Coordinates of C-alpha atoms and ligand atoms in Angstrom, one line a residue:
M1381 CA -6.5 -63.4 44.8
K1382 CA -8.3 -62.4 41.7
E1383 CA -11.9 -63.5 41.6
H1384 CA -12.9 -61.9 38.3
K1385 CA -13.0 -63.6 34.9
C1386 CA -11.4 -62.0 31.9
T1387 CA -11.7 -64.0 28.7
V1388 CA -9.9 -63.0 25.5
L1389 CA -11.1 -64.3 22.1
T1390 CA -8.6 -64.2 19.2
G1391 CA -8.4 -65.6 15.7
G1392 CA -5.7 -68.2 14.9
F1393 CA -5.3 -67.9 11.2
F1394 CA -6.3 -65.1 8.8
G1395 CA -9.7 -64.1 10.2
D1396 CA -13.1 -65.4 9.4
E1397 CA -12.5 -68.5 11.6
G1398 CA -16.0 -68.0 13.1
K1399 CA -15.1 -65.8 16.1
G1400 CA -18.4 -64.0 15.7
K1401 CA -20.5 -67.2 16.2
L1402 CA -18.4 -68.3 19.2
A1403 CA -18.5 -64.8 20.7
A1404 CA -22.3 -64.8 20.4
Y1405 CA -22.5 -68.2 22.0
I1406 CA -20.1 -67.3 24.9
S1407 CA -22.1 -64.1 25.6
L1408 CA -25.4 -66.0 25.9
K1409 CA -23.9 -69.0 27.8
D1410 CA -21.4 -67.3 30.1
K1411 CA -23.3 -64.0 30.5
P1412 CA -20.3 -61.7 30.9
E1413 CA -21.2 -58.4 32.4
L1414 CA -19.1 -56.6 29.9
V1415 CA -18.4 -57.4 26.2
V1416 CA -15.5 -55.3 25.0
R1417 CA -14.7 -55.1 21.3
G1418 CA -11.0 -54.9 20.4
G1419 CA -9.0 -55.3 17.2
V1420 CA -8.8 -52.8 14.4
G1421 CA -12.2 -51.4 13.4
P1422 CA -15.0 -51.9 10.9
N1423 CA -12.7 -53.9 8.5
A1424 CA -14.0 -56.9 10.5
G1425 CA -17.1 -58.7 9.6
H1426 CA -19.0 -61.0 12.0
T1427 CA -22.0 -63.0 10.9
V1428 CA -24.3 -63.9 13.7
I1429 CA -27.5 -65.9 13.3
Y1430 CA -29.8 -65.8 16.2
N1431 CA -33.6 -66.6 16.4
E1432 CA -33.5 -66.8 12.6
V1433 CA -32.2 -63.2 12.3
V1434 CA -28.9 -62.8 10.4
Y1435 CA -26.8 -59.9 11.8
K1436 CA -23.8 -58.8 9.7
L1437 CA -21.7 -56.7 12.1
R1438 CA -18.5 -54.7 11.5
Q1439 CA -18.3 -52.4 14.4
L1440 CA -20.1 -53.9 17.3
P1441 CA -19.0 -57.1 19.0
A1442 CA -21.0 -60.2 18.2
G1443 CA -21.4 -60.6 22.0
F1444 CA -24.1 -57.8 22.0
L1445 CA -26.7 -60.6 22.0
N1446 CA -26.9 -61.0 25.7
E1447 CA -29.3 -58.3 26.7
R1448 CA -27.8 -58.0 30.2
S1449 CA -24.3 -57.3 28.9
R1450 CA -22.9 -53.8 28.6
V1451 CA -21.2 -53.4 25.2
L1452 CA -18.0 -51.4 25.0
I1453 CA -15.8 -50.1 22.2
S1454 CA -12.2 -50.0 23.5
P1455 CA -9.9 -47.0 23.1
G1456 CA -7.6 -49.1 20.8
M1457 CA -10.3 -49.4 18.3
L1458 CA -11.3 -47.3 15.3
V1459 CA -14.9 -46.2 14.9
N1460 CA -16.7 -45.2 11.7
P1461 CA -19.6 -43.2 13.3
E1462 CA -21.9 -43.9 10.3
V1463 CA -21.3 -47.6 10.5
L1464 CA -21.7 -47.7 14.3
L1465 CA -25.0 -45.7 14.2
K1466 CA -26.4 -48.0 11.6
E1467 CA -25.6 -51.1 13.6
L1468 CA -27.1 -49.5 16.7
E1469 CA -30.4 -49.3 14.8
V1470 CA -30.2 -52.9 13.7
T1471 CA -29.2 -54.3 17.0
K1472 CA -31.3 -51.9 19.1
I1473 CA -28.8 -52.0 22.0
G1474 CA -29.4 -48.4 22.8
D1475 CA -27.7 -47.2 26.0
R1476 CA -26.1 -50.6 26.6
L1477 CA -23.4 -49.2 24.3
G1478 CA -20.3 -47.3 25.5
V1479 CA -17.7 -45.9 23.3
D1480 CA -14.4 -44.9 24.8
Y1481 CA -13.6 -41.2 24.7
Q1482 CA -10.3 -42.1 23.1
S1483 CA -11.4 -44.5 20.4
G1484 CA -10.0 -43.4 17.0
I1485 CA -12.2 -42.1 14.2
I1486 CA -12.5 -43.1 10.6
L1487 CA -13.3 -40.1 8.4
P1488 CA -14.8 -40.3 4.8
K1489 CA -11.3 -39.3 3.5
H1490 CA -9.8 -42.4 5.1
V1491 CA -12.3 -44.7 3.4
K1492 CA -11.7 -42.9 0.1
V1493 CA -7.9 -43.6 0.3
D1494 CA -8.4 -47.2 1.3
K1495 CA -10.6 -47.7 -1.8
E1496 CA -8.4 -45.7 -4.2
D1497 CA -4.7 -46.1 -3.3
S1498 CA -3.5 -48.9 -5.6
H1499 CA -0.9 -50.0 -3.0
L1500 CA -3.7 -50.7 -0.6
T1501 CA -6.3 -52.0 -3.0
E1502 CA -4.2 -54.0 -5.4
K1503 CA -1.0 -54.9 -3.6
I1504 CA -2.4 -55.6 -0.1
G1505 CA -6.1 -56.1 -0.9
T1506 CA -7.5 -54.3 2.1
S1507 CA -11.1 -54.4 3.1
G1508 CA -11.5 -50.7 2.0
A1509 CA -13.0 -49.8 5.4
G1510 CA -10.5 -46.9 5.9
T1511 CA -8.8 -48.5 8.9
G1512 CA -5.2 -48.3 7.6
P1513 CA -5.4 -44.6 6.6
A1514 CA -7.1 -43.8 9.8
N1515 CA -4.5 -45.5 11.9
Q1516 CA -1.8 -43.7 9.9
D1517 CA -3.4 -40.3 10.9
R1518 CA -3.7 -41.5 14.4
I1519 CA 0.0 -42.3 14.6
R1520 CA 0.7 -38.9 13.1
R1521 CA -1.5 -37.6 16.0
S1522 CA -3.6 -35.6 13.7
A1523 CA -6.8 -37.8 13.7
P1524 CA -9.9 -36.9 15.7
L1525 CA -11.0 -39.2 18.6
A1526 CA -14.5 -40.2 19.6
R1527 CA -14.7 -37.3 22.1
D1528 CA -14.5 -34.9 19.1
I1529 CA -17.6 -36.3 17.4
P1530 CA -20.9 -34.8 18.5
E1531 CA -23.1 -37.8 17.3
L1532 CA -21.1 -40.1 19.6
E1533 CA -21.6 -37.9 22.7
P1534 CA -24.5 -39.9 24.2
Y1535 CA -22.4 -43.1 24.3
L1536 CA -19.0 -41.8 25.4
T1537 CA -17.5 -43.4 28.5
D1538 CA -14.3 -44.2 30.2
T1539 CA -14.1 -47.9 29.2
V1540 CA -10.9 -48.5 31.2
Q1541 CA -12.7 -47.4 34.4
E1542 CA -15.7 -49.5 33.6
I1543 CA -13.6 -52.6 32.9
H1544 CA -11.6 -52.3 36.1
E1545 CA -14.6 -51.5 38.3
S1546 CA -16.1 -54.7 36.8
F1547 CA -13.0 -56.6 37.8
D1548 CA -13.3 -55.2 41.3
R1549 CA -16.9 -56.5 41.5
N1550 CA -15.5 -60.0 40.5
E1551 CA -17.5 -59.9 37.3
H1552 CA -16.7 -61.4 33.9
V1553 CA -15.3 -59.2 31.2
F1554 CA -15.2 -60.7 27.7
L1555 CA -12.6 -59.1 25.3
E1556 CA -13.8 -59.9 21.8
G1557 CA -11.1 -59.6 19.2
S1558 CA -11.2 -59.3 15.5
Q1559 CA -8.9 -60.0 12.5
A1560 CA -6.4 -62.7 13.5
T1561 CA -2.9 -63.7 14.4
Y1562 CA -1.5 -63.9 10.8
L1563 CA -3.0 -60.5 9.9
S1564 CA -1.1 -58.9 12.7
L1565 CA 1.2 -56.1 11.7
Y1566 CA 3.9 -57.6 13.8
H1567 CA 3.3 -61.3 13.7
G1568 CA 1.5 -61.8 10.4
T1569 CA 2.6 -62.2 6.8
Y1570 CA 3.8 -58.6 6.3
P1571 CA 3.1 -56.6 4.2
Y1572 CA -0.2 -58.6 3.6
V1573 CA -1.5 -57.7 7.1
T1574 CA -3.8 -55.2 8.8
S1575 CA -2.7 -51.9 10.3
K1576 CA -1.9 -53.0 13.9
D1577 CA -1.2 -56.0 16.1
V1578 CA -4.3 -58.1 16.8
A1579 CA -3.0 -60.9 19.0
A1580 CA -4.3 -61.5 22.6
A1581 CA -1.8 -59.0 24.1
A1582 CA -2.8 -56.3 21.7
L1583 CA -6.5 -56.8 22.5
C1584 CA -5.6 -56.3 26.2
S1585 CA -3.7 -53.2 25.3
D1586 CA -6.7 -52.0 23.2
A1587 CA -8.8 -52.2 26.4
G1588 CA -6.4 -51.0 29.0
V1589 CA -6.1 -54.5 30.6
G1590 CA -2.7 -55.8 31.7
P1591 CA -1.6 -59.5 31.1
T1592 CA -2.1 -60.6 34.7
D1593 CA -5.8 -59.7 34.6
V1594 CA -6.5 -62.2 31.9
T1595 CA -7.9 -65.6 33.0
D1596 CA -8.5 -67.4 29.7
V1597 CA -7.4 -66.9 26.0
I1598 CA -9.6 -68.7 23.5
T1599 CA -8.1 -68.9 20.1
V1600 CA -10.4 -69.8 17.2
F1601 CA -9.4 -72.0 14.3
K1602 CA -11.5 -73.1 11.4
A1603 CA -11.3 -76.7 10.3
F1604 CA -9.6 -75.4 7.1
V1605 CA -7.7 -72.2 6.5
T1606 CA -9.2 -69.3 4.5
R1607 CA -7.8 -65.9 3.5
V1608 CA -9.2 -62.9 1.7
G1609 CA -7.0 -60.4 0.0
E1610 CA -3.4 -60.9 -1.0
G1611 CA -0.5 -62.8 0.7
P1612 CA 0.8 -66.3 1.1
L1613 CA -1.4 -69.2 1.8
E1614 CA 0.4 -72.5 2.1
G1615 CA -1.3 -75.4 0.3
E1616 CA -3.9 -73.2 -1.4
L1617 CA -6.5 -75.1 -3.4
D1618 CA -7.8 -74.2 -6.8
L1619 CA -11.4 -73.3 -7.2
E1620 CA -12.5 -76.7 -8.5
E1621 CA -11.0 -78.4 -5.5
M1622 CA -12.5 -75.8 -3.1
N1623 CA -16.0 -76.4 -4.7
K1624 CA -15.6 -80.1 -4.4
R1625 CA -14.8 -79.9 -0.7
K1626 CA -17.5 -77.2 -0.1
W1627 CA -14.8 -74.8 1.2
T1628 CA -16.0 -71.8 -0.8
E1629 CA -16.9 -68.8 1.3
Y1630 CA -17.6 -65.1 0.7
G1631 CA -16.4 -62.2 2.8
T1632 CA -19.0 -60.5 5.2
V1633 CA -17.6 -57.0 4.5
T1634 CA -16.4 -57.1 1.0
G1635 CA -18.3 -60.1 -0.6
R1636 CA -14.9 -61.2 -2.0
A1637 CA -14.5 -65.0 -2.5
R1638 CA -12.1 -66.4 0.1
R1639 CA -9.1 -68.5 -0.8
A1640 CA -8.8 -71.8 1.0
A1641 CA -6.2 -74.4 2.2
P1642 CA -6.1 -77.4 4.5
F1643 CA -5.7 -77.0 8.3
N1644 CA -2.1 -75.9 9.1
Y1645 CA -0.7 -77.4 12.3
E1646 CA 2.5 -75.4 12.2
M1647 CA 0.6 -72.1 12.0
A1648 CA -1.8 -73.2 14.7
K1649 CA 1.1 -74.1 17.0
R1650 CA 2.8 -70.7 16.5
A1651 CA -0.5 -68.8 16.9
I1652 CA -1.1 -70.6 20.2
R1653 CA 2.3 -69.4 21.4
I1654 CA 1.8 -65.8 20.3
N1655 CA -1.6 -65.7 22.0
S1656 CA -0.8 -67.8 25.1
T1657 CA -3.9 -69.7 24.2
T1658 CA -5.5 -71.7 27.0
Q1659 CA -8.5 -73.1 25.0
I1660 CA -9.2 -73.7 21.4
G1661 CA -12.4 -73.0 19.5
L1662 CA -12.7 -75.1 16.4
T1663 CA -15.3 -74.2 13.8
K1664 CA -16.9 -75.8 10.8
I1665 CA -16.0 -79.4 11.5
D1666 CA -19.4 -80.2 9.9
I1667 CA -17.8 -79.1 6.6
L1668 CA -15.0 -81.7 6.9
F1669 CA -17.3 -84.3 8.5
P1670 CA -20.9 -83.7 7.3
E1671 CA -22.2 -86.4 9.7
C1672 CA -21.4 -84.0 12.6
E1673 CA -23.8 -81.3 11.4
K1674 CA -25.7 -79.8 14.3
V1675 CA -24.4 -82.3 16.8
Q1676 CA -24.2 -80.8 20.4
N1677 CA -22.5 -83.7 22.2
Y1678 CA -18.9 -84.8 21.9
E1679 CA -19.9 -88.5 22.3
E1680 CA -22.1 -88.2 19.2
I1681 CA -19.5 -87.0 16.7
S1682 CA -17.9 -89.5 14.3
S1683 CA -14.7 -91.3 15.1
E1684 CA -13.1 -89.5 12.1
A1685 CA -13.9 -86.1 13.6
K1686 CA -12.6 -87.3 16.9
V1687 CA -9.3 -88.3 15.3
F1688 CA -9.0 -84.8 13.8
I1689 CA -9.7 -83.1 17.1
E1690 CA -7.5 -85.4 19.2
K1691 CA -4.6 -85.0 16.7
L1692 CA -4.9 -81.2 17.0
E1693 CA -4.9 -81.4 20.8
K1694 CA -1.9 -83.7 20.8
E1695 CA 0.1 -81.5 18.4
V1696 CA -0.5 -78.2 20.3
K1697 CA -1.2 -79.4 23.8
V1698 CA -4.2 -77.2 24.4
P1699 CA -7.8 -78.5 24.8
V1700 CA -10.4 -78.0 22.1
T1701 CA -13.3 -76.8 24.2
L1702 CA -15.8 -75.3 21.8
I1703 CA -16.6 -77.0 18.5
G1704 CA -18.8 -75.5 15.8
T1705 CA -21.0 -78.0 14.0
G1706 CA -23.2 -75.6 11.9
P1707 CA -24.1 -72.0 11.4
D1708 CA -26.7 -71.5 14.1
M1709 CA -25.7 -70.3 17.5
Y1710 CA -26.5 -73.5 19.2
D1711 CA -24.8 -75.8 16.6
I1712 CA -22.0 -76.2 19.0
I1713 CA -20.3 -78.7 21.3
D1714 CA -19.3 -77.1 24.6
R1715 CA -16.8 -79.3 26.4
R1716 CA -15.8 -76.8 29.0
E1717 CA -17.8 -78.3 31.9
E1718 CA -16.8 -81.9 31.0
L1719 CA -13.1 -80.8 31.0
G1720 CA -13.5 -78.9 34.3
L1721 CA -12.8 -75.6 32.6
F1722 CA -16.1 -73.8 33.2
Ligands
IMP1900 P1 -7.3 -54.0 6.2 O1 -7.3 -54.5 7.6 O2 -8.7 -53.6 5.7 O3 -6.3 -52.9 6.0 O4 -6.8 -55.2 5.2 C1 -5.5 -55.8 5.3 C2 -5.7 -57.3 5.1 O5 -6.4 -57.9 6.2 C3 -6.5 -57.7 3.9 O6 -6.0 -58.8 3.3 C4 -7.9 -57.9 4.5 O7 -8.7 -58.8 3.7 C5 -7.5 -58.6 5.8 N1 -8.5 -58.4 6.8 C6 -8.8 -57.4 7.7 N2 -9.8 -57.6 8.5 C7 -10.2 -58.8 8.3 C8 -11.2 -59.7 8.9 O8 -11.9 -59.3 9.8 N3 -11.3 -60.9 8.3 C9 -10.5 -61.4 7.3 N4 -9.6 -60.6 6.7 C10 -9.4 -59.4 7.2
MG1901 MG1 -15.1 -62.0 9.2

């Protein structure tokens, strides 16, 4: 019998669902021994607000906040050493960080191509972080790995060994994903996608964890859908309507204005299948239902908000366990205990 916990966190739409905020909350509440970042690389942007400090992270997991957690970068990930070292300074996590020997490396030339190649910049609308070109070189097997970079030497570790030893001690390993289901190279809206798969199974693969070791998959949806960069977005609103609904947002990495559309149940259903989701995180319900702002108790949210949540649960048959009601870490309703899931 397995006694460890392994929670995987994924995005259900096109990214920016608020995974960062939920990851930060989970790390403080659940106190996982290991927080492992998966996904592509520093093309991600998490905004975390804690003790009135705003952290904008691209490379480190938002779950770094728990001072007792070890923070690992998985071998499936790409690392830009410059970005990583800057975030180390800001977060002061020091030797809590471990970077896998085999994580891929983004070189300045990869960033240059990602910012200059018109196929990537104009057609796809990439984040310009260099991840696609770096993965291209990695697949060509000509790219350096973390073990080849002297500045990373103090942090290098065998993350697979650390994760499985943690399982052996019946600990909690939290696999924090980035990007999202419909940005997946395999399951997304190709060619308007990122440079690898980023669904739950891919996060496991990033970290060297097999499917039977996972105990929960939490997929995060925002109460409306947003997308940065190119590609289809069903029901897309014009700017005037977005402003009216207060759905306007700007990207953490690129500062680009996000496009927006109403919540999409069909996409949510399919994302839940692709991720084998066991719990849903739903963020920004305070934007749809302003009266729910900062509420921390399910009983206290409005009946309109409850109708929305219950409709989602009925459609997809997965419980909504974490509900975001504002930007702060503790603007959240955590129903896991009440539902017997914690
Ligand atoms: P790339 O991942 O930078 O190659 O960009 C490919 C597409 O994925 C672009 O449309 C990006 O805007 C989008 N993308 C990549 N990472 C994220 C993310 O973390 N949040 C939102 N969109 C992302
Ligand atoms: Mg983001």
